[in-house]
Protein backbone atom coordinates (compact mmCIF):
# COMPACT_ATOMS: atom_id res chain seq x y z
CA UNK A 1 0.00 0.00 0.00
CA UNK A 2 1.23 3.49 -0.85
CA UNK A 3 0.98 6.29 1.67
CA UNK A 4 0.63 9.99 0.90
CA UNK A 5 4.37 10.44 1.44
CA UNK A 6 5.42 7.66 -0.93
CA UNK A 7 7.07 8.64 -4.20
CA UNK A 8 7.23 6.15 -7.05
CA UNK A 9 9.63 6.53 -9.96
CA UNK A 10 9.31 4.57 -13.17
CA UNK A 11 11.51 4.77 -16.23
CA UNK A 12 11.80 2.78 -19.41
CA UNK A 13 14.61 2.73 -21.96
CA UNK A 14 14.06 0.04 -24.52
CA UNK A 15 14.25 -0.33 -28.23
CA UNK A 16 16.51 -1.52 -31.00
CA UNK A 17 18.92 0.54 -33.07
CA UNK A 18 20.84 -0.80 -36.05
CA UNK A 19 23.99 1.09 -37.06
CA UNK A 20 26.17 0.71 -40.15
CA UNK A 21 29.33 2.72 -40.46
CA UNK A 22 32.99 3.01 -41.26
CA UNK A 23 35.87 4.70 -39.50
CA UNK A 24 39.33 5.45 -40.76
CA UNK A 25 42.38 7.12 -39.23
CA UNK A 26 45.90 7.95 -40.29
CA UNK A 27 48.98 9.28 -38.51
CA UNK A 28 51.81 10.91 -40.46
CA UNK A 29 55.18 12.04 -39.14
CA UNK A 30 57.05 13.92 -41.89
CA UNK A 31 59.85 14.90 -39.50
CA UNK A 32 60.80 13.69 -36.04
CA UNK A 33 59.31 16.68 -34.22
CA UNK A 34 56.05 16.93 -36.18
CA UNK A 35 53.10 14.54 -36.01
CA UNK A 36 49.80 14.81 -37.89
CA UNK A 37 46.78 12.67 -37.02
CA UNK A 38 43.48 12.54 -38.88
CA UNK A 39 40.37 10.41 -38.32
CA UNK A 40 36.88 10.33 -39.75
CA UNK A 41 33.79 8.28 -39.01
CA UNK A 42 30.56 7.86 -40.98
CA UNK A 43 27.56 6.04 -39.63
CA UNK A 44 23.93 5.49 -40.50
CA UNK A 45 21.67 4.52 -37.61
CA UNK A 46 18.15 3.14 -37.97
CA UNK A 47 15.66 2.91 -35.14
CA UNK A 48 13.95 -0.48 -35.31
CA UNK A 49 11.61 0.26 -32.42
CA UNK A 50 8.00 -0.43 -33.30
CA UNK A 51 6.00 2.65 -34.40
CA UNK A 52 9.08 4.83 -35.00
CA UNK A 53 10.97 2.79 -37.59
CA UNK A 54 11.19 5.74 -39.99
CA UNK A 55 12.20 8.38 -37.42
CA UNK A 56 15.81 9.56 -37.52
CA UNK A 57 17.79 8.42 -34.48
CA UNK A 58 18.34 11.27 -32.00
CA UNK A 59 21.76 12.43 -30.77
CA UNK A 60 23.49 10.50 -33.54
CA UNK A 61 25.52 12.54 -36.08
CA UNK A 62 26.20 10.88 -39.43
CA UNK A 63 29.69 12.33 -39.79
CA UNK A 64 32.46 12.92 -37.27
CA UNK A 65 35.93 14.21 -38.02
CA UNK A 66 39.03 14.86 -35.97
CA UNK A 67 42.50 16.18 -36.71
CA UNK A 68 45.54 17.09 -34.67
CA UNK A 69 48.96 18.56 -35.34
CA UNK A 70 51.63 18.32 -32.64
CA UNK A 71 55.09 19.89 -32.81
CA UNK A 72 57.72 19.09 -30.16
CA UNK A 73 60.47 21.70 -29.86
CA UNK A 74 62.19 19.58 -27.21
CA UNK A 75 61.22 16.37 -25.33
CA UNK A 76 59.68 18.64 -22.68
CA UNK A 77 58.11 21.43 -24.77
CA UNK A 78 55.39 20.92 -27.36
CA UNK A 79 52.48 22.77 -28.95
CA UNK A 80 49.36 21.38 -30.58
CA UNK A 81 46.40 22.39 -32.69
CA UNK A 82 43.36 20.17 -33.08
CA UNK A 83 39.92 20.38 -34.58
CA UNK A 84 36.78 18.31 -34.65
CA UNK A 85 33.72 18.29 -36.86
CA UNK A 86 30.32 17.09 -35.64
CA UNK A 87 27.43 16.69 -38.04
CA UNK A 88 23.90 17.90 -37.28
CA UNK A 89 21.87 16.01 -34.69
CA UNK A 90 18.18 15.45 -34.05
CA UNK A 91 16.57 15.57 -30.61
CA UNK A 92 14.53 12.83 -28.94
CA UNK A 93 11.15 11.88 -30.37
CA UNK A 94 7.99 11.83 -28.27
CA UNK A 95 5.94 8.83 -29.43
CA UNK A 96 2.74 10.01 -27.71
CA UNK A 97 2.88 13.53 -29.15
CA UNK A 98 4.48 12.49 -32.46
CA UNK A 99 6.95 15.35 -32.30
CA UNK A 100 10.54 16.19 -31.38
CA UNK A 101 11.53 17.71 -28.06
CA UNK A 102 13.13 20.61 -29.89
CA UNK A 103 14.85 21.64 -33.08
CA UNK A 104 17.77 19.80 -34.66
CA UNK A 105 21.16 21.32 -33.94
CA UNK A 106 23.39 22.34 -36.86
CA UNK A 107 26.80 20.87 -37.57
CA UNK A 108 29.84 22.63 -36.13
CA UNK A 109 33.63 22.69 -36.22
CA UNK A 110 35.67 23.41 -33.10
CA UNK A 111 39.36 24.38 -33.15
CA UNK A 112 41.53 24.09 -30.04
CA UNK A 113 45.20 24.72 -29.33
CA UNK A 114 47.67 24.61 -26.52
CA UNK A 115 51.16 24.32 -25.13
CA UNK A 116 52.66 21.77 -22.76
CA UNK A 117 55.81 22.01 -20.69
CA UNK A 118 56.82 18.72 -19.05
CA UNK A 119 58.93 18.04 -15.97
CA UNK A 120 59.28 21.65 -14.86
CA UNK A 121 62.59 22.16 -13.07
CA UNK A 122 62.78 18.34 -12.88
CA UNK A 123 59.97 18.26 -10.34
CA UNK A 124 57.81 15.65 -12.09
CA UNK A 125 55.08 18.21 -12.89
CA UNK A 126 53.94 19.74 -16.16
CA UNK A 127 52.11 22.91 -17.17
CA UNK A 128 49.30 22.88 -19.72
CA UNK A 129 48.11 26.07 -21.41
CA UNK A 130 44.98 25.42 -23.49
CA UNK A 131 42.69 27.53 -25.65
CA UNK A 132 39.35 25.92 -26.45
CA UNK A 133 37.14 27.05 -29.33
CA UNK A 134 39.75 29.42 -30.74
CA UNK A 135 37.42 30.72 -33.46
CA UNK A 136 34.64 31.30 -30.89
CA UNK A 137 32.22 29.26 -32.99
CA UNK A 138 28.60 28.87 -31.95
CA UNK A 139 28.04 25.33 -30.70
CA UNK A 140 24.69 23.83 -29.76
CA UNK A 141 23.88 20.49 -28.14
CA UNK A 142 20.46 18.91 -28.74
CA UNK A 143 17.83 19.38 -26.06
CA UNK A 144 16.99 16.39 -23.83
CA UNK A 145 14.11 15.51 -21.53
CA UNK A 146 16.03 17.20 -18.70
CA UNK A 147 16.25 20.60 -20.37
CA UNK A 148 13.20 20.95 -22.62
CA UNK A 149 13.14 24.71 -22.03
CA UNK A 150 16.01 25.04 -24.51
CA UNK A 151 14.07 24.06 -27.62
CA UNK A 152 16.83 25.34 -29.92
CA UNK A 153 19.50 23.38 -28.06
CA UNK A 154 21.90 24.13 -25.24
CA UNK A 155 24.67 26.56 -26.11
CA UNK A 156 28.23 25.27 -25.90
CA UNK A 157 31.09 27.17 -24.33
CA UNK A 158 32.63 30.16 -26.14
CA UNK A 159 36.39 30.66 -26.37
CA UNK A 160 38.07 29.65 -23.10
CA UNK A 161 41.59 29.69 -21.67
CA UNK A 162 43.00 27.15 -19.21
CA UNK A 163 46.27 26.98 -17.32
CA UNK A 164 46.88 23.84 -15.31
CA UNK A 165 49.63 22.26 -13.23
CA UNK A 166 49.49 18.48 -13.56
CA UNK A 167 51.65 15.67 -12.07
CA UNK A 168 53.27 13.35 -14.61
CA UNK A 169 51.90 9.82 -14.22
CA UNK A 170 53.29 6.84 -16.12
CA UNK A 171 50.61 4.66 -17.66
CA UNK A 172 50.70 1.39 -19.55
CA UNK A 173 48.52 1.36 -22.67
CA UNK A 174 46.96 -1.98 -23.60
CA UNK A 175 46.22 -3.09 -27.13
CA UNK A 176 42.67 -2.28 -28.22
CA UNK A 177 40.45 -5.33 -28.65
CA UNK A 178 38.57 -5.39 -31.95
CA UNK A 179 40.66 -2.47 -33.20
CA UNK A 180 38.89 -2.41 -36.56
CA UNK A 181 35.69 -1.09 -34.98
CA UNK A 182 37.24 0.79 -32.06
CA UNK A 183 35.57 4.17 -31.64
CA UNK A 184 32.53 3.40 -33.78
CA UNK A 185 29.37 2.56 -31.89
CA UNK A 186 25.62 2.96 -31.96
CA UNK A 187 23.77 5.15 -29.51
CA UNK A 188 22.84 2.69 -26.74
CA UNK A 189 21.08 5.04 -24.34
CA UNK A 190 18.68 7.39 -26.06
CA UNK A 191 18.03 10.57 -24.12
CA UNK A 192 21.45 11.14 -22.58
CA UNK A 193 23.44 14.29 -23.17
CA UNK A 194 24.53 14.64 -26.77
CA UNK A 195 28.15 14.99 -25.78
CA UNK A 196 28.01 11.68 -23.93
CA UNK A 197 26.36 9.93 -26.85
CA UNK A 198 28.83 10.77 -29.58
CA UNK A 199 32.05 11.75 -27.83
CA UNK A 200 33.30 8.16 -27.61
CA UNK A 201 33.34 7.63 -31.35
CA UNK A 202 36.22 9.97 -32.19
CA UNK A 203 38.18 10.74 -29.08
CA UNK A 204 41.53 12.18 -28.09
CA UNK A 205 43.52 11.09 -25.05
CA UNK A 206 46.37 13.28 -23.85
CA UNK A 207 48.31 15.93 -25.69
PDB file of C-alpha atoms in Angstrom:
ATOM      1  CA  UNK A   1       0.000   0.000   0.000  1.00  0.00           C
ATOM      2  CA  UNK A   2       1.225   3.488  -0.845  1.00  0.00           C
ATOM      3  CA  UNK A   3       0.985   6.290   1.672  1.00  0.00           C
ATOM      4  CA  UNK A   4       0.630   9.991   0.905  1.00  0.00           C
ATOM      5  CA  UNK A   5       4.374  10.443   1.441  1.00  0.00           C
ATOM      6  CA  UNK A   6       5.419   7.660  -0.928  1.00  0.00           C
ATOM      7  CA  UNK A   7       7.074   8.638  -4.202  1.00  0.00           C
ATOM      8  CA  UNK A   8       7.232   6.146  -7.045  1.00  0.00           C
ATOM      9  CA  UNK A   9       9.625   6.526  -9.963  1.00  0.00           C
ATOM     10  CA  UNK A  10       9.313   4.565 -13.174  1.00  0.00           C
ATOM     11  CA  UNK A  11      11.513   4.765 -16.231  1.00  0.00           C
ATOM     12  CA  UNK A  12      11.796   2.776 -19.406  1.00  0.00           C
ATOM     13  CA  UNK A  13      14.610   2.729 -21.959  1.00  0.00           C
ATOM     14  CA  UNK A  14      14.055   0.035 -24.518  1.00  0.00           C
ATOM     15  CA  UNK A  15      14.251  -0.331 -28.229  1.00  0.00           C
ATOM     16  CA  UNK A  16      16.506  -1.520 -31.001  1.00  0.00           C
ATOM     17  CA  UNK A  17      18.915   0.538 -33.075  1.00  0.00           C
ATOM     18  CA  UNK A  18      20.837  -0.805 -36.053  1.00  0.00           C
ATOM     19  CA  UNK A  19      23.992   1.093 -37.057  1.00  0.00           C
ATOM     20  CA  UNK A  20      26.166   0.708 -40.148  1.00  0.00           C
ATOM     21  CA  UNK A  21      29.328   2.723 -40.458  1.00  0.00           C
ATOM     22  CA  UNK A  22      32.986   3.007 -41.256  1.00  0.00           C
ATOM     23  CA  UNK A  23      35.873   4.699 -39.502  1.00  0.00           C
ATOM     24  CA  UNK A  24      39.335   5.453 -40.757  1.00  0.00           C
ATOM     25  CA  UNK A  25      42.377   7.117 -39.234  1.00  0.00           C
ATOM     26  CA  UNK A  26      45.902   7.948 -40.289  1.00  0.00           C
ATOM     27  CA  UNK A  27      48.984   9.276 -38.509  1.00  0.00           C
ATOM     28  CA  UNK A  28      51.812  10.907 -40.458  1.00  0.00           C
ATOM     29  CA  UNK A  29      55.181  12.042 -39.136  1.00  0.00           C
ATOM     30  CA  UNK A  30      57.048  13.919 -41.886  1.00  0.00           C
ATOM     31  CA  UNK A  31      59.848  14.896 -39.503  1.00  0.00           C
ATOM     32  CA  UNK A  32      60.801  13.686 -36.044  1.00  0.00           C
ATOM     33  CA  UNK A  33      59.307  16.682 -34.224  1.00  0.00           C
ATOM     34  CA  UNK A  34      56.050  16.935 -36.179  1.00  0.00           C
ATOM     35  CA  UNK A  35      53.098  14.539 -36.013  1.00  0.00           C
ATOM     36  CA  UNK A  36      49.802  14.808 -37.887  1.00  0.00           C
ATOM     37  CA  UNK A  37      46.781  12.670 -37.025  1.00  0.00           C
ATOM     38  CA  UNK A  38      43.480  12.539 -38.882  1.00  0.00           C
ATOM     39  CA  UNK A  39      40.371  10.412 -38.319  1.00  0.00           C
ATOM     40  CA  UNK A  40      36.882  10.326 -39.754  1.00  0.00           C
ATOM     41  CA  UNK A  41      33.789   8.279 -39.015  1.00  0.00           C
ATOM     42  CA  UNK A  42      30.560   7.864 -40.977  1.00  0.00           C
ATOM     43  CA  UNK A  43      27.562   6.041 -39.633  1.00  0.00           C
ATOM     44  CA  UNK A  44      23.928   5.494 -40.504  1.00  0.00           C
ATOM     45  CA  UNK A  45      21.668   4.517 -37.609  1.00  0.00           C
ATOM     46  CA  UNK A  46      18.149   3.140 -37.969  1.00  0.00           C
ATOM     47  CA  UNK A  47      15.662   2.909 -35.142  1.00  0.00           C
ATOM     48  CA  UNK A  48      13.946  -0.482 -35.314  1.00  0.00           C
ATOM     49  CA  UNK A  49      11.608   0.259 -32.417  1.00  0.00           C
ATOM     50  CA  UNK A  50       7.998  -0.430 -33.299  1.00  0.00           C
ATOM     51  CA  UNK A  51       5.995   2.646 -34.400  1.00  0.00           C
ATOM     52  CA  UNK A  52       9.077   4.835 -35.001  1.00  0.00           C
ATOM     53  CA  UNK A  53      10.972   2.789 -37.594  1.00  0.00           C
ATOM     54  CA  UNK A  54      11.192   5.743 -39.989  1.00  0.00           C
ATOM     55  CA  UNK A  55      12.199   8.375 -37.423  1.00  0.00           C
ATOM     56  CA  UNK A  56      15.807   9.560 -37.518  1.00  0.00           C
ATOM     57  CA  UNK A  57      17.787   8.422 -34.482  1.00  0.00           C
ATOM     58  CA  UNK A  58      18.345  11.270 -32.002  1.00  0.00           C
ATOM     59  CA  UNK A  59      21.757  12.435 -30.775  1.00  0.00           C
ATOM     60  CA  UNK A  60      23.488  10.497 -33.540  1.00  0.00           C
ATOM     61  CA  UNK A  61      25.516  12.540 -36.080  1.00  0.00           C
ATOM     62  CA  UNK A  62      26.195  10.884 -39.432  1.00  0.00           C
ATOM     63  CA  UNK A  63      29.685  12.329 -39.785  1.00  0.00           C
ATOM     64  CA  UNK A  64      32.463  12.915 -37.271  1.00  0.00           C
ATOM     65  CA  UNK A  65      35.931  14.207 -38.024  1.00  0.00           C
ATOM     66  CA  UNK A  66      39.028  14.862 -35.967  1.00  0.00           C
ATOM     67  CA  UNK A  67      42.498  16.179 -36.714  1.00  0.00           C
ATOM     68  CA  UNK A  68      45.541  17.085 -34.670  1.00  0.00           C
ATOM     69  CA  UNK A  69      48.958  18.563 -35.335  1.00  0.00           C
ATOM     70  CA  UNK A  70      51.630  18.325 -32.645  1.00  0.00           C
ATOM     71  CA  UNK A  71      55.086  19.893 -32.810  1.00  0.00           C
ATOM     72  CA  UNK A  72      57.721  19.094 -30.163  1.00  0.00           C
ATOM     73  CA  UNK A  73      60.467  21.698 -29.858  1.00  0.00           C
ATOM     74  CA  UNK A  74      62.189  19.577 -27.206  1.00  0.00           C
ATOM     75  CA  UNK A  75      61.216  16.374 -25.333  1.00  0.00           C
ATOM     76  CA  UNK A  76      59.684  18.643 -22.676  1.00  0.00           C
ATOM     77  CA  UNK A  77      58.114  21.430 -24.768  1.00  0.00           C
ATOM     78  CA  UNK A  78      55.386  20.922 -27.359  1.00  0.00           C
ATOM     79  CA  UNK A  79      52.476  22.769 -28.950  1.00  0.00           C
ATOM     80  CA  UNK A  80      49.359  21.380 -30.579  1.00  0.00           C
ATOM     81  CA  UNK A  81      46.397  22.395 -32.693  1.00  0.00           C
ATOM     82  CA  UNK A  82      43.363  20.171 -33.083  1.00  0.00           C
ATOM     83  CA  UNK A  83      39.921  20.385 -34.580  1.00  0.00           C
ATOM     84  CA  UNK A  84      36.775  18.307 -34.649  1.00  0.00           C
ATOM     85  CA  UNK A  85      33.722  18.285 -36.857  1.00  0.00           C
ATOM     86  CA  UNK A  86      30.325  17.092 -35.636  1.00  0.00           C
ATOM     87  CA  UNK A  87      27.432  16.689 -38.042  1.00  0.00           C
ATOM     88  CA  UNK A  88      23.904  17.900 -37.276  1.00  0.00           C
ATOM     89  CA  UNK A  89      21.867  16.008 -34.687  1.00  0.00           C
ATOM     90  CA  UNK A  90      18.183  15.449 -34.045  1.00  0.00           C
ATOM     91  CA  UNK A  91      16.569  15.566 -30.609  1.00  0.00           C
ATOM     92  CA  UNK A  92      14.532  12.833 -28.945  1.00  0.00           C
ATOM     93  CA  UNK A  93      11.145  11.879 -30.367  1.00  0.00           C
ATOM     94  CA  UNK A  94       7.986  11.835 -28.266  1.00  0.00           C
ATOM     95  CA  UNK A  95       5.936   8.833 -29.428  1.00  0.00           C
ATOM     96  CA  UNK A  96       2.744  10.007 -27.708  1.00  0.00           C
ATOM     97  CA  UNK A  97       2.876  13.526 -29.145  1.00  0.00           C
ATOM     98  CA  UNK A  98       4.481  12.487 -32.460  1.00  0.00           C
ATOM     99  CA  UNK A  99       6.952  15.355 -32.297  1.00  0.00           C
ATOM    100  CA  UNK A 100      10.542  16.187 -31.383  1.00  0.00           C
ATOM    101  CA  UNK A 101      11.535  17.713 -28.061  1.00  0.00           C
ATOM    102  CA  UNK A 102      13.133  20.608 -29.885  1.00  0.00           C
ATOM    103  CA  UNK A 103      14.854  21.643 -33.076  1.00  0.00           C
ATOM    104  CA  UNK A 104      17.770  19.803 -34.665  1.00  0.00           C
ATOM    105  CA  UNK A 105      21.164  21.322 -33.939  1.00  0.00           C
ATOM    106  CA  UNK A 106      23.392  22.337 -36.862  1.00  0.00           C
ATOM    107  CA  UNK A 107      26.803  20.870 -37.569  1.00  0.00           C
ATOM    108  CA  UNK A 108      29.841  22.627 -36.131  1.00  0.00           C
ATOM    109  CA  UNK A 109      33.628  22.688 -36.216  1.00  0.00           C
ATOM    110  CA  UNK A 110      35.665  23.414 -33.102  1.00  0.00           C
ATOM    111  CA  UNK A 111      39.359  24.383 -33.150  1.00  0.00           C
ATOM    112  CA  UNK A 112      41.532  24.086 -30.035  1.00  0.00           C
ATOM    113  CA  UNK A 113      45.196  24.719 -29.326  1.00  0.00           C
ATOM    114  CA  UNK A 114      47.670  24.611 -26.524  1.00  0.00           C
ATOM    115  CA  UNK A 115      51.156  24.324 -25.135  1.00  0.00           C
ATOM    116  CA  UNK A 116      52.655  21.767 -22.756  1.00  0.00           C
ATOM    117  CA  UNK A 117      55.807  22.009 -20.688  1.00  0.00           C
ATOM    118  CA  UNK A 118      56.824  18.719 -19.046  1.00  0.00           C
ATOM    119  CA  UNK A 119      58.931  18.039 -15.974  1.00  0.00           C
ATOM    120  CA  UNK A 120      59.279  21.648 -14.864  1.00  0.00           C
ATOM    121  CA  UNK A 121      62.593  22.156 -13.068  1.00  0.00           C
ATOM    122  CA  UNK A 122      62.784  18.340 -12.877  1.00  0.00           C
ATOM    123  CA  UNK A 123      59.966  18.263 -10.340  1.00  0.00           C
ATOM    124  CA  UNK A 124      57.809  15.655 -12.095  1.00  0.00           C
ATOM    125  CA  UNK A 125      55.080  18.209 -12.888  1.00  0.00           C
ATOM    126  CA  UNK A 126      53.943  19.736 -16.156  1.00  0.00           C
ATOM    127  CA  UNK A 127      52.113  22.910 -17.169  1.00  0.00           C
ATOM    128  CA  UNK A 128      49.298  22.875 -19.715  1.00  0.00           C
ATOM    129  CA  UNK A 129      48.107  26.068 -21.406  1.00  0.00           C
ATOM    130  CA  UNK A 130      44.977  25.421 -23.487  1.00  0.00           C
ATOM    131  CA  UNK A 131      42.693  27.530 -25.648  1.00  0.00           C
ATOM    132  CA  UNK A 132      39.348  25.925 -26.451  1.00  0.00           C
ATOM    133  CA  UNK A 133      37.140  27.046 -29.334  1.00  0.00           C
ATOM    134  CA  UNK A 134      39.749  29.415 -30.742  1.00  0.00           C
ATOM    135  CA  UNK A 135      37.418  30.720 -33.458  1.00  0.00           C
ATOM    136  CA  UNK A 136      34.643  31.301 -30.890  1.00  0.00           C
ATOM    137  CA  UNK A 137      32.219  29.257 -32.994  1.00  0.00           C
ATOM    138  CA  UNK A 138      28.595  28.868 -31.947  1.00  0.00           C
ATOM    139  CA  UNK A 139      28.042  25.326 -30.705  1.00  0.00           C
ATOM    140  CA  UNK A 140      24.687  23.831 -29.758  1.00  0.00           C
ATOM    141  CA  UNK A 141      23.884  20.493 -28.141  1.00  0.00           C
ATOM    142  CA  UNK A 142      20.458  18.911 -28.743  1.00  0.00           C
ATOM    143  CA  UNK A 143      17.834  19.383 -26.061  1.00  0.00           C
ATOM    144  CA  UNK A 144      16.991  16.393 -23.828  1.00  0.00           C
ATOM    145  CA  UNK A 145      14.111  15.512 -21.529  1.00  0.00           C
ATOM    146  CA  UNK A 146      16.027  17.197 -18.699  1.00  0.00           C
ATOM    147  CA  UNK A 147      16.246  20.603 -20.372  1.00  0.00           C
ATOM    148  CA  UNK A 148      13.202  20.951 -22.620  1.00  0.00           C
ATOM    149  CA  UNK A 149      13.142  24.705 -22.030  1.00  0.00           C
ATOM    150  CA  UNK A 150      16.012  25.044 -24.510  1.00  0.00           C
ATOM    151  CA  UNK A 151      14.072  24.062 -27.618  1.00  0.00           C
ATOM    152  CA  UNK A 152      16.829  25.339 -29.921  1.00  0.00           C
ATOM    153  CA  UNK A 153      19.495  23.383 -28.055  1.00  0.00           C
ATOM    154  CA  UNK A 154      21.900  24.128 -25.243  1.00  0.00           C
ATOM    155  CA  UNK A 155      24.666  26.555 -26.107  1.00  0.00           C
ATOM    156  CA  UNK A 156      28.233  25.265 -25.901  1.00  0.00           C
ATOM    157  CA  UNK A 157      31.091  27.166 -24.327  1.00  0.00           C
ATOM    158  CA  UNK A 158      32.632  30.158 -26.142  1.00  0.00           C
ATOM    159  CA  UNK A 159      36.392  30.656 -26.374  1.00  0.00           C
ATOM    160  CA  UNK A 160      38.074  29.654 -23.102  1.00  0.00           C
ATOM    161  CA  UNK A 161      41.595  29.687 -21.670  1.00  0.00           C
ATOM    162  CA  UNK A 162      43.001  27.152 -19.213  1.00  0.00           C
ATOM    163  CA  UNK A 163      46.268  26.983 -17.321  1.00  0.00           C
ATOM    164  CA  UNK A 164      46.880  23.836 -15.310  1.00  0.00           C
ATOM    165  CA  UNK A 165      49.633  22.257 -13.234  1.00  0.00           C
ATOM    166  CA  UNK A 166      49.490  18.476 -13.556  1.00  0.00           C
ATOM    167  CA  UNK A 167      51.652  15.671 -12.067  1.00  0.00           C
ATOM    168  CA  UNK A 168      53.266  13.348 -14.612  1.00  0.00           C
ATOM    169  CA  UNK A 169      51.902   9.819 -14.218  1.00  0.00           C
ATOM    170  CA  UNK A 170      53.293   6.843 -16.116  1.00  0.00           C
ATOM    171  CA  UNK A 171      50.606   4.662 -17.657  1.00  0.00           C
ATOM    172  CA  UNK A 172      50.696   1.393 -19.545  1.00  0.00           C
ATOM    173  CA  UNK A 173      48.523   1.364 -22.667  1.00  0.00           C
ATOM    174  CA  UNK A 174      46.964  -1.976 -23.601  1.00  0.00           C
ATOM    175  CA  UNK A 175      46.224  -3.091 -27.127  1.00  0.00           C
ATOM    176  CA  UNK A 176      42.670  -2.283 -28.223  1.00  0.00           C
ATOM    177  CA  UNK A 177      40.449  -5.331 -28.647  1.00  0.00           C
ATOM    178  CA  UNK A 178      38.575  -5.388 -31.948  1.00  0.00           C
ATOM    179  CA  UNK A 179      40.661  -2.470 -33.199  1.00  0.00           C
ATOM    180  CA  UNK A 180      38.890  -2.410 -36.561  1.00  0.00           C
ATOM    181  CA  UNK A 181      35.694  -1.089 -34.981  1.00  0.00           C
ATOM    182  CA  UNK A 182      37.239   0.785 -32.059  1.00  0.00           C
ATOM    183  CA  UNK A 183      35.570   4.174 -31.642  1.00  0.00           C
ATOM    184  CA  UNK A 184      32.533   3.399 -33.778  1.00  0.00           C
ATOM    185  CA  UNK A 185      29.366   2.563 -31.886  1.00  0.00           C
ATOM    186  CA  UNK A 186      25.620   2.962 -31.963  1.00  0.00           C
ATOM    187  CA  UNK A 187      23.770   5.145 -29.510  1.00  0.00           C
ATOM    188  CA  UNK A 188      22.840   2.688 -26.739  1.00  0.00           C
ATOM    189  CA  UNK A 189      21.075   5.042 -24.340  1.00  0.00           C
ATOM    190  CA  UNK A 190      18.682   7.395 -26.063  1.00  0.00           C
ATOM    191  CA  UNK A 191      18.033  10.568 -24.120  1.00  0.00           C
ATOM    192  CA  UNK A 192      21.449  11.144 -22.581  1.00  0.00           C
ATOM    193  CA  UNK A 193      23.444  14.291 -23.173  1.00  0.00           C
ATOM    194  CA  UNK A 194      24.525  14.637 -26.771  1.00  0.00           C
ATOM    195  CA  UNK A 195      28.153  14.995 -25.778  1.00  0.00           C
ATOM    196  CA  UNK A 196      28.005  11.685 -23.929  1.00  0.00           C
ATOM    197  CA  UNK A 197      26.358   9.926 -26.853  1.00  0.00           C
ATOM    198  CA  UNK A 198      28.832  10.768 -29.578  1.00  0.00           C
ATOM    199  CA  UNK A 199      32.050  11.747 -27.827  1.00  0.00           C
ATOM    200  CA  UNK A 200      33.298   8.163 -27.607  1.00  0.00           C
ATOM    201  CA  UNK A 201      33.337   7.633 -31.352  1.00  0.00           C
ATOM    202  CA  UNK A 202      36.219   9.974 -32.193  1.00  0.00           C
ATOM    203  CA  UNK A 203      38.176  10.741 -29.081  1.00  0.00           C
ATOM    204  CA  UNK A 204      41.528  12.178 -28.094  1.00  0.00           C
ATOM    205  CA  UNK A 205      43.521  11.091 -25.048  1.00  0.00           C
ATOM    206  CA  UNK A 206      46.369  13.282 -23.850  1.00  0.00           C
ATOM    207  CA  UNK A 207      48.311  15.927 -25.685  1.00  0.00           C
TER     208      UNK A 207
END
